[in-house]
């Protein structure tokens, strides 16, 4: 198993875990209950972590990097697949789940 993502926010790690599952990459969350020892040990050593099988580490890191580098907008945008309008804060189309592209209204 290899560590592919860590964050102080448990929900953020859960979102990454769900995103990987959508791409057929199984993962395991570790340290999800470790916040109770924060202050006793270095804070970053108890952050929630997302681990994947060794063979899935490279594709998982690519997916996570792509997700973290998704362009953002302050305007509504039109999906290039289904032509539905999504709010600016949506990274994927609300209707068909296509990732945000630079096509805007």
PDB file of N, CA and C in Angstrom:
ATOM      1  N   UNK A   1       0.850  -1.183   0.000  1.00  0.00           N
ATOM      2  CA  UNK A   1       0.000   0.000   0.000  1.00  0.00           C
ATOM      3  C   UNK A   1       0.891   1.241   0.000  1.00  0.00           C
ATOM      4  N   UNK A   2       0.396   2.275  -0.700  1.00  0.00           N
ATOM      5  CA  UNK A   2       1.132   3.536  -0.764  1.00  0.00           C
ATOM      6  C   UNK A   2       0.211   4.699  -0.409  1.00  0.00           C
ATOM      7  N   UNK A   3       0.775   5.643   0.312  1.00  0.00           N
ATOM      8  CA  UNK A   3       0.064   6.867   0.662  1.00  0.00           C
ATOM      9  C   UNK A   3      -0.007   7.759  -0.573  1.00  0.00           C
ATOM     10  N   UNK A   4      -1.231   8.179  -0.940  1.00  0.00           N
ATOM     11  CA  UNK A   4      -1.376   9.048  -2.111  1.00  0.00           C
ATOM     12  C   UNK A   4      -1.937  10.423  -1.761  1.00  0.00           C
ATOM     13  N   UNK A   5      -2.519  10.570  -0.571  1.00  0.00           N
ATOM     14  CA  UNK A   5      -3.113  11.864  -0.225  1.00  0.00           C
ATOM     15  C   UNK A   5      -3.287  11.968   1.280  1.00  0.00           C
ATOM     16  N   UNK A   6      -3.029  13.144   1.807  1.00  0.00           N
ATOM     17  CA  UNK A   6      -3.305  13.434   3.209  1.00  0.00           C
ATOM     18  C   UNK A   6      -3.751  14.888   3.322  1.00  0.00           C
ATOM     19  N   UNK A   7      -4.591  15.154   4.305  1.00  0.00           N
ATOM     20  CA  UNK A   7      -5.116  16.498   4.510  1.00  0.00           C
ATOM     21  C   UNK A   7      -5.611  16.570   5.941  1.00  0.00           C
ATOM     22  N   UNK A   8      -5.559  17.743   6.536  1.00  0.00           N
ATOM     23  CA  UNK A   8      -6.054  17.878   7.908  1.00  0.00           C
ATOM     24  C   UNK A   8      -7.567  17.731   7.984  1.00  0.00           C
ATOM     25  N   UNK A   9      -8.247  17.896   6.849  1.00  0.00           N
ATOM     26  CA  UNK A   9      -9.704  17.850   6.788  1.00  0.00           C
ATOM     27  C   UNK A   9     -10.167  16.442   6.416  1.00  0.00           C
ATOM     28  N   UNK A  10     -10.799  15.759   7.343  1.00  0.00           N
ATOM     29  CA  UNK A  10     -11.283  14.396   7.119  1.00  0.00           C
ATOM     30  C   UNK A  10     -12.240  14.321   5.934  1.00  0.00           C
ATOM     31  N   UNK A  11     -13.104  15.310   5.796  1.00  0.00           N
ATOM     32  CA  UNK A  11     -14.063  15.311   4.686  1.00  0.00           C
ATOM     33  C   UNK A  11     -13.352  15.393   3.340  1.00  0.00           C
ATOM     34  N   UNK A  12     -12.280  16.166   3.265  1.00  0.00           N
ATOM     35  CA  UNK A  12     -11.530  16.291   2.010  1.00  0.00           C
ATOM     36  C   UNK A  12     -10.907  14.952   1.620  1.00  0.00           C
ATOM     37  N   UNK A  13     -10.372  14.240   2.585  1.00  0.00           N
ATOM     38  CA  UNK A  13      -9.795  12.923   2.309  1.00  0.00           C
ATOM     39  C   UNK A  13     -10.902  11.966   1.871  1.00  0.00           C
ATOM     40  N   UNK A  14     -12.070  12.068   2.493  1.00  0.00           N
ATOM     41  CA  UNK A  14     -13.210  11.249   2.083  1.00  0.00           C
ATOM     42  C   UNK A  14     -13.647  11.542   0.660  1.00  0.00           C
ATOM     43  N   UNK A  15     -13.612  12.812   0.262  1.00  0.00           N
ATOM     44  CA  UNK A  15     -13.956  13.173  -1.115  1.00  0.00           C
ATOM     45  C   UNK A  15     -12.960  12.575  -2.103  1.00  0.00           C
ATOM     46  N   UNK A  16     -11.684  12.611  -1.759  1.00  0.00           N
ATOM     47  CA  UNK A  16     -10.659  12.012  -2.626  1.00  0.00           C
ATOM     48  C   UNK A  16     -10.882  10.509  -2.723  1.00  0.00           C
ATOM     49  N   UNK A  17     -11.197   9.892  -1.607  1.00  0.00           N
ATOM     50  CA  UNK A  17     -11.454   8.454  -1.600  1.00  0.00           C
ATOM     51  C   UNK A  17     -12.646   8.119  -2.502  1.00  0.00           C
ATOM     52  N   UNK A  18     -13.696   8.904  -2.442  1.00  0.00           N
ATOM     53  CA  UNK A  18     -14.863   8.692  -3.305  1.00  0.00           C
ATOM     54  C   UNK A  18     -14.514   8.920  -4.768  1.00  0.00           C
ATOM     55  N   UNK A  19     -13.720   9.938  -5.037  1.00  0.00           N
ATOM     56  CA  UNK A  19     -13.302  10.239  -6.411  1.00  0.00           C
ATOM     57  C   UNK A  19     -12.506   9.073  -6.994  1.00  0.00           C
ATOM     58  N   UNK A  20     -11.611   8.510  -6.199  1.00  0.00           N
ATOM     59  CA  UNK A  20     -10.840   7.357  -6.667  1.00  0.00           C
ATOM     60  C   UNK A  20     -11.754   6.160  -6.913  1.00  0.00           C
ATOM     61  N   UNK A  21     -12.727   5.950  -6.049  1.00  0.00           N
ATOM     62  CA  UNK A  21     -13.673   4.841  -6.220  1.00  0.00           C
ATOM     63  C   UNK A  21     -14.459   4.992  -7.519  1.00  0.00           C
ATOM     64  N   UNK A  22     -14.816   6.230  -7.874  1.00  0.00           N
ATOM     65  CA  UNK A  22     -15.515   6.478  -9.140  1.00  0.00           C
ATOM     66  C   UNK A  22     -14.667   6.067 -10.337  1.00  0.00           C
ATOM     67  N   UNK A  23     -13.354   6.035 -10.147  1.00  0.00           N
ATOM     68  CA  UNK A  23     -12.428   5.647 -11.212  1.00  0.00           C
ATOM     69  C   UNK A  23     -11.882   4.232 -10.982  1.00  0.00           C
ATOM     70  N   UNK A  24     -12.639   3.441 -10.224  1.00  0.00           N
ATOM     71  CA  UNK A  24     -12.317   2.026  -9.976  1.00  0.00           C
ATOM     72  C   UNK A  24     -10.965   1.809  -9.299  1.00  0.00           C
ATOM     73  N   UNK A  25     -10.606   2.715  -8.407  1.00  0.00           N
ATOM     74  CA  UNK A  25      -9.393   2.546  -7.609  1.00  0.00           C
ATOM     75  C   UNK A  25      -9.818   2.409  -6.152  1.00  0.00           C
ATOM     76  N   UNK A  26      -9.585   1.229  -5.609  1.00  0.00           N
ATOM     77  CA  UNK A  26      -9.921   0.974  -4.204  1.00  0.00           C
ATOM     78  C   UNK A  26      -8.912   1.695  -3.312  1.00  0.00           C
ATOM     79  N   UNK A  27      -9.397   2.218  -2.205  1.00  0.00           N
ATOM     80  CA  UNK A  27      -8.508   2.928  -1.285  1.00  0.00           C
ATOM     81  C   UNK A  27      -8.901   2.626   0.151  1.00  0.00           C
ATOM     82  N   UNK A  28      -8.003   2.985   1.028  1.00  0.00           N
ATOM     83  CA  UNK A  28      -8.216   2.782   2.459  1.00  0.00           C
ATOM     84  C   UNK A  28      -7.896   4.090   3.169  1.00  0.00           C
ATOM     85  N   UNK A  29      -8.793   4.506   4.054  1.00  0.00           N
ATOM     86  CA  UNK A  29      -8.528   5.713   4.832  1.00  0.00           C
ATOM     87  C   UNK A  29      -7.904   5.296   6.159  1.00  0.00           C
ATOM     88  N   UNK A  30      -6.836   5.977   6.504  1.00  0.00           N
ATOM     89  CA  UNK A  30      -6.170   5.735   7.786  1.00  0.00           C
ATOM     90  C   UNK A  30      -6.146   7.030   8.589  1.00  0.00           C
ATOM     91  N   UNK A  31      -6.037   6.886   9.883  1.00  0.00           N
ATOM     92  CA  UNK A  31      -5.981   8.012  10.835  1.00  0.00           C
ATOM     93  C   UNK A  31      -7.295   8.771  10.953  1.00  0.00           C
ATOM     94  N   UNK A  32      -8.392   8.193  10.509  1.00  0.00           N
ATOM     95  CA  UNK A  32      -9.654   8.926  10.584  1.00  0.00           C
ATOM     96  C   UNK A  32     -10.113   9.153  12.024  1.00  0.00           C
ATOM     97  N   UNK A  33      -9.585   8.385  12.963  1.00  0.00           N
ATOM     98  CA  UNK A  33      -9.968   8.554  14.370  1.00  0.00           C
ATOM     99  C   UNK A  33      -8.809   9.079  15.216  1.00  0.00           C
ATOM    100  N   UNK A  34      -7.750   9.520  14.571  1.00  0.00           N
ATOM    101  CA  UNK A  34      -6.536   9.902  15.293  1.00  0.00           C
ATOM    102  C   UNK A  34      -6.557  11.324  15.844  1.00  0.00           C
ATOM    103  N   UNK A  35      -7.586  12.087  15.544  1.00  0.00           N
ATOM    104  CA  UNK A  35      -7.598  13.481  16.008  1.00  0.00           C
ATOM    105  C   UNK A  35      -7.584  13.586  17.530  1.00  0.00           C
ATOM    106  N   UNK A  36      -7.974  12.530  18.210  1.00  0.00           N
ATOM    107  CA  UNK A  36      -8.004  12.570  19.674  1.00  0.00           C
ATOM    108  C   UNK A  36      -6.605  12.656  20.289  1.00  0.00           C
ATOM    109  N   UNK A  37      -5.571  12.283  19.536  1.00  0.00           N
ATOM    110  CA  UNK A  37      -4.207  12.372  20.068  1.00  0.00           C
ATOM    111  C   UNK A  37      -3.481  13.627  19.596  1.00  0.00           C
ATOM    112  N   UNK A  38      -4.173  14.475  18.842  1.00  0.00           N
ATOM    113  CA  UNK A  38      -3.552  15.710  18.367  1.00  0.00           C
ATOM    114  C   UNK A  38      -3.155  16.545  19.579  1.00  0.00           C
ATOM    115  N   UNK A  39      -1.966  17.064  19.550  1.00  0.00           N
ATOM    116  CA  UNK A  39      -1.426  17.798  20.694  1.00  0.00           C
ATOM    117  C   UNK A  39      -0.440  16.951  21.465  1.00  0.00           C
ATOM    118  N   UNK A  40      -0.626  15.643  21.405  1.00  0.00           N
ATOM    119  CA  UNK A  40       0.301  14.716  22.053  1.00  0.00           C
ATOM    120  C   UNK A  40       1.444  14.351  21.112  1.00  0.00           C
ATOM    121  N   UNK A  41       1.160  14.377  19.805  1.00  0.00           N
ATOM    122  CA  UNK A  41       2.159  14.064  18.778  1.00  0.00           C
ATOM    123  C   UNK A  41       2.105  15.174  17.729  1.00  0.00           C
ATOM    124  N   UNK A  42       3.042  15.150  16.806  1.00  0.00           N
ATOM    125  CA  UNK A  42       3.049  16.164  15.741  1.00  0.00           C
ATOM    126  C   UNK A  42       1.721  16.126  14.998  1.00  0.00           C
ATOM    127  N   UNK A  43       1.099  17.288  14.811  1.00  0.00           N
ATOM    128  CA  UNK A  43      -0.249  17.350  14.250  1.00  0.00           C
ATOM    129  C   UNK A  43      -0.346  16.714  12.872  1.00  0.00           C
ATOM    130  N   UNK A  44       0.658  16.898  12.022  1.00  0.00           N
ATOM    131  CA  UNK A  44       0.575  16.353  10.670  1.00  0.00           C
ATOM    132  C   UNK A  44       0.732  14.835  10.638  1.00  0.00           C
ATOM    133  N   UNK A  45       1.224  14.244  11.704  1.00  0.00           N
ATOM    134  CA  UNK A  45       1.382  12.786  11.725  1.00  0.00           C
ATOM    135  C   UNK A  45       0.063  12.072  12.013  1.00  0.00           C
ATOM    136  N   UNK A  46      -0.962  12.820  12.384  1.00  0.00           N
ATOM    137  CA  UNK A  46      -2.268  12.201  12.638  1.00  0.00           C
ATOM    138  C   UNK A  46      -3.339  12.697  11.672  1.00  0.00           C
ATOM    139  N   UNK A  47      -2.934  13.388  10.608  1.00  0.00           N
ATOM    140  CA  UNK A  47      -3.905  13.797   9.597  1.00  0.00           C
ATOM    141  C   UNK A  47      -4.489  12.559   8.924  1.00  0.00           C
ATOM    142  N   UNK A  48      -5.743  12.607   8.531  1.00  0.00           N
ATOM    143  CA  UNK A  48      -6.328  11.500   7.775  1.00  0.00           C
ATOM    144  C   UNK A  48      -5.541  11.273   6.478  1.00  0.00           C
ATOM    145  N   UNK A  49      -5.430  10.003   6.086  1.00  0.00           N
ATOM    146  CA  UNK A  49      -4.638   9.636   4.914  1.00  0.00           C
ATOM    147  C   UNK A  49      -5.430   8.711   4.003  1.00  0.00           C
ATOM    148  N   UNK A  50      -5.146   8.793   2.718  1.00  0.00           N
ATOM    149  CA  UNK A  50      -5.741   7.905   1.725  1.00  0.00           C
ATOM    150  C   UNK A  50      -4.628   7.037   1.144  1.00  0.00           C
ATOM    151  N   UNK A  51      -4.787   5.729   1.271  1.00  0.00           N
ATOM    152  CA  UNK A  51      -3.801   4.761   0.796  1.00  0.00           C
ATOM    153  C   UNK A  51      -4.421   3.892  -0.293  1.00  0.00           C
ATOM    154  N   UNK A  52      -3.605   3.511  -1.274  1.00  0.00           N
ATOM    155  CA  UNK A  52      -4.058   2.622  -2.352  1.00  0.00           C
ATOM    156  C   UNK A  52      -3.036   1.500  -2.533  1.00  0.00           C
ATOM    157  N   UNK A  53      -3.432   0.469  -3.275  1.00  0.00           N
ATOM    158  CA  UNK A  53      -2.513  -0.624  -3.598  1.00  0.00           C
ATOM    159  C   UNK A  53      -1.338  -0.075  -4.401  1.00  0.00           C
ATOM    160  N   UNK A  54      -0.185  -0.698  -4.263  1.00  0.00           N
ATOM    161  CA  UNK A  54       1.026  -0.231  -4.941  1.00  0.00           C
ATOM    162  C   UNK A  54       0.804   0.015  -6.430  1.00  0.00           C
ATOM    163  N   UNK A  55       0.125  -0.920  -7.093  1.00  0.00           N
ATOM    164  CA  UNK A  55      -0.066  -0.810  -8.544  1.00  0.00           C
ATOM    165  C   UNK A  55      -1.025   0.319  -8.932  1.00  0.00           C
ATOM    166  N   UNK A  56      -1.815   0.813  -7.981  1.00  0.00           N
ATOM    167  CA  UNK A  56      -2.755   1.906  -8.258  1.00  0.00           C
ATOM    168  C   UNK A  56      -2.206   3.279  -7.869  1.00  0.00           C
ATOM    169  N   UNK A  57      -1.021   3.316  -7.289  1.00  0.00           N
ATOM    170  CA  UNK A  57      -0.491   4.580  -6.767  1.00  0.00           C
ATOM    171  C   UNK A  57      -0.287   5.628  -7.856  1.00  0.00           C
ATOM    172  N   UNK A  58       0.327   5.247  -8.961  1.00  0.00           N
ATOM    173  CA  UNK A  58       0.582   6.228 -10.025  1.00  0.00           C
ATOM    174  C   UNK A  58      -0.709   6.752 -10.635  1.00  0.00           C
ATOM    175  N   UNK A  59      -1.654   5.864 -11.060  1.00  0.00           N
ATOM    176  CA  UNK A  59      -2.905   6.404 -11.596  1.00  0.00           C
ATOM    177  C   UNK A  59      -3.680   7.235 -10.572  1.00  0.00           C
ATOM    178  N   UNK A  60      -3.632   6.847  -9.308  1.00  0.00           N
ATOM    179  CA  UNK A  60      -4.341   7.604  -8.268  1.00  0.00           C
ATOM    180  C   UNK A  60      -3.747   8.997  -8.119  1.00  0.00           C
ATOM    181  N   UNK A  61      -2.427   9.090  -8.108  1.00  0.00           N
ATOM    182  CA  UNK A  61      -1.774  10.398  -7.976  1.00  0.00           C
ATOM    183  C   UNK A  61      -2.087  11.291  -9.172  1.00  0.00           C
ATOM    184  N   UNK A  62      -2.155  10.709 -10.359  1.00  0.00           N
ATOM    185  CA  UNK A  62      -2.499  11.483 -11.559  1.00  0.00           C
ATOM    186  C   UNK A  62      -3.919  12.026 -11.439  1.00  0.00           C
ATOM    187  N   UNK A  63      -4.859  11.170 -11.017  1.00  0.00           N
ATOM    188  CA  UNK A  63      -6.246  11.610 -10.849  1.00  0.00           C
ATOM    189  C   UNK A  63      -6.355  12.722  -9.809  1.00  0.00           C
ATOM    190  N   UNK A  64      -5.658  12.563  -8.700  1.00  0.00           N
ATOM    191  CA  UNK A  64      -5.704  13.567  -7.632  1.00  0.00           C
ATOM    192  C   UNK A  64      -5.096  14.882  -8.113  1.00  0.00           C
ATOM    193  N   UNK A  65      -3.972  14.804  -8.814  1.00  0.00           N
ATOM    194  CA  UNK A  65      -3.356  16.025  -9.355  1.00  0.00           C
ATOM    195  C   UNK A  65      -4.288  16.715 -10.338  1.00  0.00           C
ATOM    196  N   UNK A  66      -4.923  15.920 -11.218  1.00  0.00           N
ATOM    197  CA  UNK A  66      -5.867  16.498 -12.181  1.00  0.00           C
ATOM    198  C   UNK A  66      -7.024  17.181 -11.459  1.00  0.00           C
ATOM    199  N   UNK A  67      -7.535  16.530 -10.418  1.00  0.00           N
ATOM    200  CA  UNK A  67      -8.643  17.101  -9.661  1.00  0.00           C
ATOM    201  C   UNK A  67      -8.222  18.395  -8.968  1.00  0.00           C
ATOM    202  N   UNK A  68      -7.061  18.391  -8.365  1.00  0.00           N
ATOM    203  CA  UNK A  68      -6.579  19.579  -7.656  1.00  0.00           C
ATOM    204  C   UNK A  68      -6.203  20.716  -8.597  1.00  0.00           C
ATOM    205  N   UNK A  69      -5.951  20.404  -9.853  1.00  0.00           N
ATOM    206  CA  UNK A  69      -5.584  21.430 -10.833  1.00  0.00           C
ATOM    207  C   UNK A  69      -6.730  21.781 -11.769  1.00  0.00           C
ATOM    208  N   UNK A  70      -7.952  21.366 -11.408  1.00  0.00           N
ATOM    209  CA  UNK A  70      -9.116  21.690 -12.222  1.00  0.00           C
ATOM    210  C   UNK A  70      -9.297  23.200 -12.256  1.00  0.00           C
ATOM    211  N   UNK A  71      -9.434  23.759 -13.457  1.00  0.00           N
ATOM    212  CA  UNK A  71      -9.646  25.206 -13.524  1.00  0.00           C
ATOM    213  C   UNK A  71     -10.926  25.613 -12.802  1.00  0.00           C
ATOM    214  N   UNK A  72     -10.943  26.796 -12.282  1.00  0.00           N
ATOM    215  CA  UNK A  72     -12.134  27.290 -11.595  1.00  0.00           C
ATOM    216  C   UNK A  72     -12.652  28.529 -12.309  1.00  0.00           C
ATOM    217  N   UNK A  73     -13.866  28.865 -12.013  1.00  0.00           N
ATOM    218  CA  UNK A  73     -14.483  30.034 -12.622  1.00  0.00           C
ATOM    219  C   UNK A  73     -15.340  30.737 -11.579  1.00  0.00           C
ATOM    220  N   UNK A  74     -15.669  31.969 -11.838  1.00  0.00           N
ATOM    221  CA  UNK A  74     -16.577  32.709 -10.963  1.00  0.00           C
ATOM    222  C   UNK A  74     -17.925  32.893 -11.640  1.00  0.00           C
ATOM    223  N   UNK A  75     -18.082  32.260 -12.789  1.00  0.00           N
ATOM    224  CA  UNK A  75     -19.320  32.375 -13.554  1.00  0.00           C
ATOM    225  C   UNK A  75     -19.938  30.995 -13.767  1.00  0.00           C
ATOM    226  N   UNK A  76     -21.226  30.984 -14.060  1.00  0.00           N
ATOM    227  CA  UNK A  76     -21.860  29.730 -14.461  1.00  0.00           C
ATOM    228  C   UNK A  76     -21.163  29.234 -15.721  1.00  0.00           C
ATOM    229  N   UNK A  77     -21.218  27.921 -15.947  1.00  0.00           N
ATOM    230  CA  UNK A  77     -20.577  27.365 -17.135  1.00  0.00           C
ATOM    231  C   UNK A  77     -21.488  26.338 -17.793  1.00  0.00           C
ATOM    232  N   UNK A  78     -21.285  26.152 -19.080  1.00  0.00           N
ATOM    233  CA  UNK A  78     -22.102  25.225 -19.859  1.00  0.00           C
ATOM    234  C   UNK A  78     -21.306  23.958 -20.107  1.00  0.00           C
ATOM    235  N   UNK A  79     -21.910  22.836 -19.807  1.00  0.00           N
ATOM    236  CA  UNK A  79     -21.276  21.538 -20.009  1.00  0.00           C
ATOM    237  C   UNK A  79     -21.112  21.275 -21.507  1.00  0.00           C
ATOM    238  N   UNK A  80     -19.931  20.851 -21.899  1.00  0.00           N
ATOM    239  CA  UNK A  80     -19.671  20.538 -23.295  1.00  0.00           C
ATOM    240  C   UNK A  80     -20.313  19.245 -23.748  1.00  0.00           C
ATOM    241  N   UNK A  81     -20.777  18.416 -22.797  1.00  0.00           N
ATOM    242  CA  UNK A  81     -21.390  17.140 -23.142  1.00  0.00           C
ATOM    243  C   UNK A  81     -22.901  17.244 -23.270  1.00  0.00           C
ATOM    244  N   UNK A  82     -23.558  17.790 -22.238  1.00  0.00           N
ATOM    245  CA  UNK A  82     -25.030  17.794 -22.234  1.00  0.00           C
ATOM    246  C   UNK A  82     -25.638  19.188 -22.406  1.00  0.00           C
ATOM    247  N   UNK A  83     -24.794  20.207 -22.443  1.00  0.00           N
ATOM    248  CA  UNK A  83     -25.219  21.598 -22.641  1.00  0.00           C
ATOM    249  C   UNK A  83     -26.023  22.182 -21.477  1.00  0.00           C
ATOM    250  N   UNK A  84     -26.018  21.537 -20.320  1.00  0.00           N
ATOM    251  CA  UNK A  84     -26.686  22.078 -19.137  1.00  0.00           C
ATOM    252  C   UNK A  84     -25.798  23.143 -18.487  1.00  0.00           C
ATOM    253  N   UNK A  85     -26.415  24.103 -17.833  1.00  0.00           N
ATOM    254  CA  UNK A  85     -25.685  25.150 -17.125  1.00  0.00           C
ATOM    255  C   UNK A  85     -25.478  24.727 -15.679  1.00  0.00           C
ATOM    256  N   UNK A  86     -24.237  24.847 -15.214  1.00  0.00           N
ATOM    257  CA  UNK A  86     -23.899  24.508 -13.833  1.00  0.00           C
ATOM    258  C   UNK A  86     -23.410  25.754 -13.111  1.00  0.00           C
ATOM    259  N   UNK A  87     -23.629  25.828 -11.788  1.00  0.00           N
ATOM    260  CA  UNK A  87     -23.130  26.965 -11.010  1.00  0.00           C
ATOM    261  C   UNK A  87     -21.600  27.017 -11.024  1.00  0.00           C
ATOM    262  N   UNK A  88     -21.055  28.165 -10.747  1.00  0.00           N
ATOM    263  CA  UNK A  88     -19.607  28.374 -10.783  1.00  0.00           C
ATOM    264  C   UNK A  88     -18.850  27.472  -9.814  1.00  0.00           C
ATOM    265  N   UNK A  89     -19.467  27.139  -8.684  1.00  0.00           N
ATOM    266  CA  UNK A  89     -18.758  26.352  -7.682  1.00  0.00           C
ATOM    267  C   UNK A  89     -18.810  24.848  -7.932  1.00  0.00           C
ATOM    268  N   UNK A  90     -19.404  24.411  -9.042  1.00  0.00           N
ATOM    269  CA  UNK A  90     -19.454  22.987  -9.360  1.00  0.00           C
ATOM    270  C   UNK A  90     -18.237  22.611 -10.203  1.00  0.00           C
ATOM    271  N   UNK A  91     -17.492  21.600  -9.791  1.00  0.00           N
ATOM    272  CA  UNK A  91     -16.330  21.129 -10.546  1.00  0.00           C
ATOM    273  C   UNK A  91     -16.730  20.135 -11.627  1.00  0.00           C
ATOM    274  N   UNK A  92     -17.928  19.564 -11.486  1.00  0.00           N
ATOM    275  CA  UNK A  92     -18.463  18.651 -12.497  1.00  0.00           C
ATOM    276  C   UNK A  92     -19.888  19.071 -12.812  1.00  0.00           C
ATOM    277  N   UNK A  93     -20.349  18.700 -13.989  1.00  0.00           N
ATOM    278  CA  UNK A  93     -21.714  19.028 -14.393  1.00  0.00           C
ATOM    279  C   UNK A  93     -22.707  18.361 -13.452  1.00  0.00           C
ATOM    280  N   UNK A  94     -23.694  19.095 -13.018  1.00  0.00           N
ATOM    281  CA  UNK A  94     -24.698  18.557 -12.097  1.00  0.00           C
ATOM    282  C   UNK A  94     -25.532  17.476 -12.772  1.00  0.00           C
ATOM    283  N   UNK A  95     -25.645  17.518 -14.092  1.00  0.00           N
ATOM    284  CA  UNK A  95     -26.519  16.609 -14.818  1.00  0.00           C
ATOM    285  C   UNK A  95     -25.832  15.313 -15.247  1.00  0.00           C
ATOM    286  N   UNK A  96     -24.637  15.432 -15.847  1.00  0.00           N
ATOM    287  CA  UNK A  96     -24.001  14.229 -16.418  1.00  0.00           C
ATOM    288  C   UNK A  96     -22.650  13.899 -15.793  1.00  0.00           C
ATOM    289  N   UNK A  97     -22.203  14.681 -14.831  1.00  0.00           N
ATOM    290  CA  UNK A  97     -20.953  14.459 -14.103  1.00  0.00           C
ATOM    291  C   UNK A  97     -19.694  14.668 -14.938  1.00  0.00           C
ATOM    292  N   UNK A  98     -19.798  15.349 -16.071  1.00  0.00           N
ATOM    293  CA  UNK A  98     -18.619  15.673 -16.872  1.00  0.00           C
ATOM    294  C   UNK A  98     -17.821  16.760 -16.154  1.00  0.00           C
ATOM    295  N   UNK A  99     -16.482  16.597 -16.036  1.00  0.00           N
ATOM    296  CA  UNK A  99     -15.682  17.626 -15.369  1.00  0.00           C
ATOM    297  C   UNK A  99     -15.789  18.980 -16.058  1.00  0.00           C
ATOM    298  N   UNK A 100     -15.621  20.024 -15.259  1.00  0.00           N
ATOM    299  CA  UNK A 100     -15.665  21.402 -15.745  1.00  0.00           C
ATOM    300  C   UNK A 100     -14.652  21.613 -16.865  1.00  0.00           C
ATOM    301  N   UNK A 101     -15.053  22.327 -17.887  1.00  0.00           N
ATOM    302  CA  UNK A 101     -14.141  22.748 -18.952  1.00  0.00           C
ATOM    303  C   UNK A 101     -14.209  24.261 -19.035  1.00  0.00           C
ATOM    304  N   UNK A 102     -13.453  24.835 -19.890  1.00  0.00           N
ATOM    305  CA  UNK A 102     -13.412  26.291 -19.975  1.00  0.00           C
ATOM    306  C   UNK A 102     -14.541  26.884 -20.804  1.00  0.00           C
ATOM    307  N   UNK A 103     -15.547  26.091 -21.156  1.00  0.00           N
ATOM    308  CA  UNK A 103     -16.709  26.599 -21.883  1.00  0.00           C
ATOM    309  C   UNK A 103     -17.634  27.244 -20.868  1.00  0.00           C
ATOM    310  N   UNK A 104     -17.880  28.542 -20.990  1.00  0.00           N
ATOM    311  CA  UNK A 104     -18.701  29.278 -20.032  1.00  0.00           C
ATOM    312  C   UNK A 104     -19.859  29.960 -20.737  1.00  0.00           C
ATOM    313  N   UNK A 105     -20.837  30.406 -19.940  1.00  0.00           N
ATOM    314  CA  UNK A 105     -21.939  31.190 -20.500  1.00  0.00           C
ATOM    315  C   UNK A 105     -21.475  32.603 -20.725  1.00  0.00           C
TER     316      UNK A 105
END
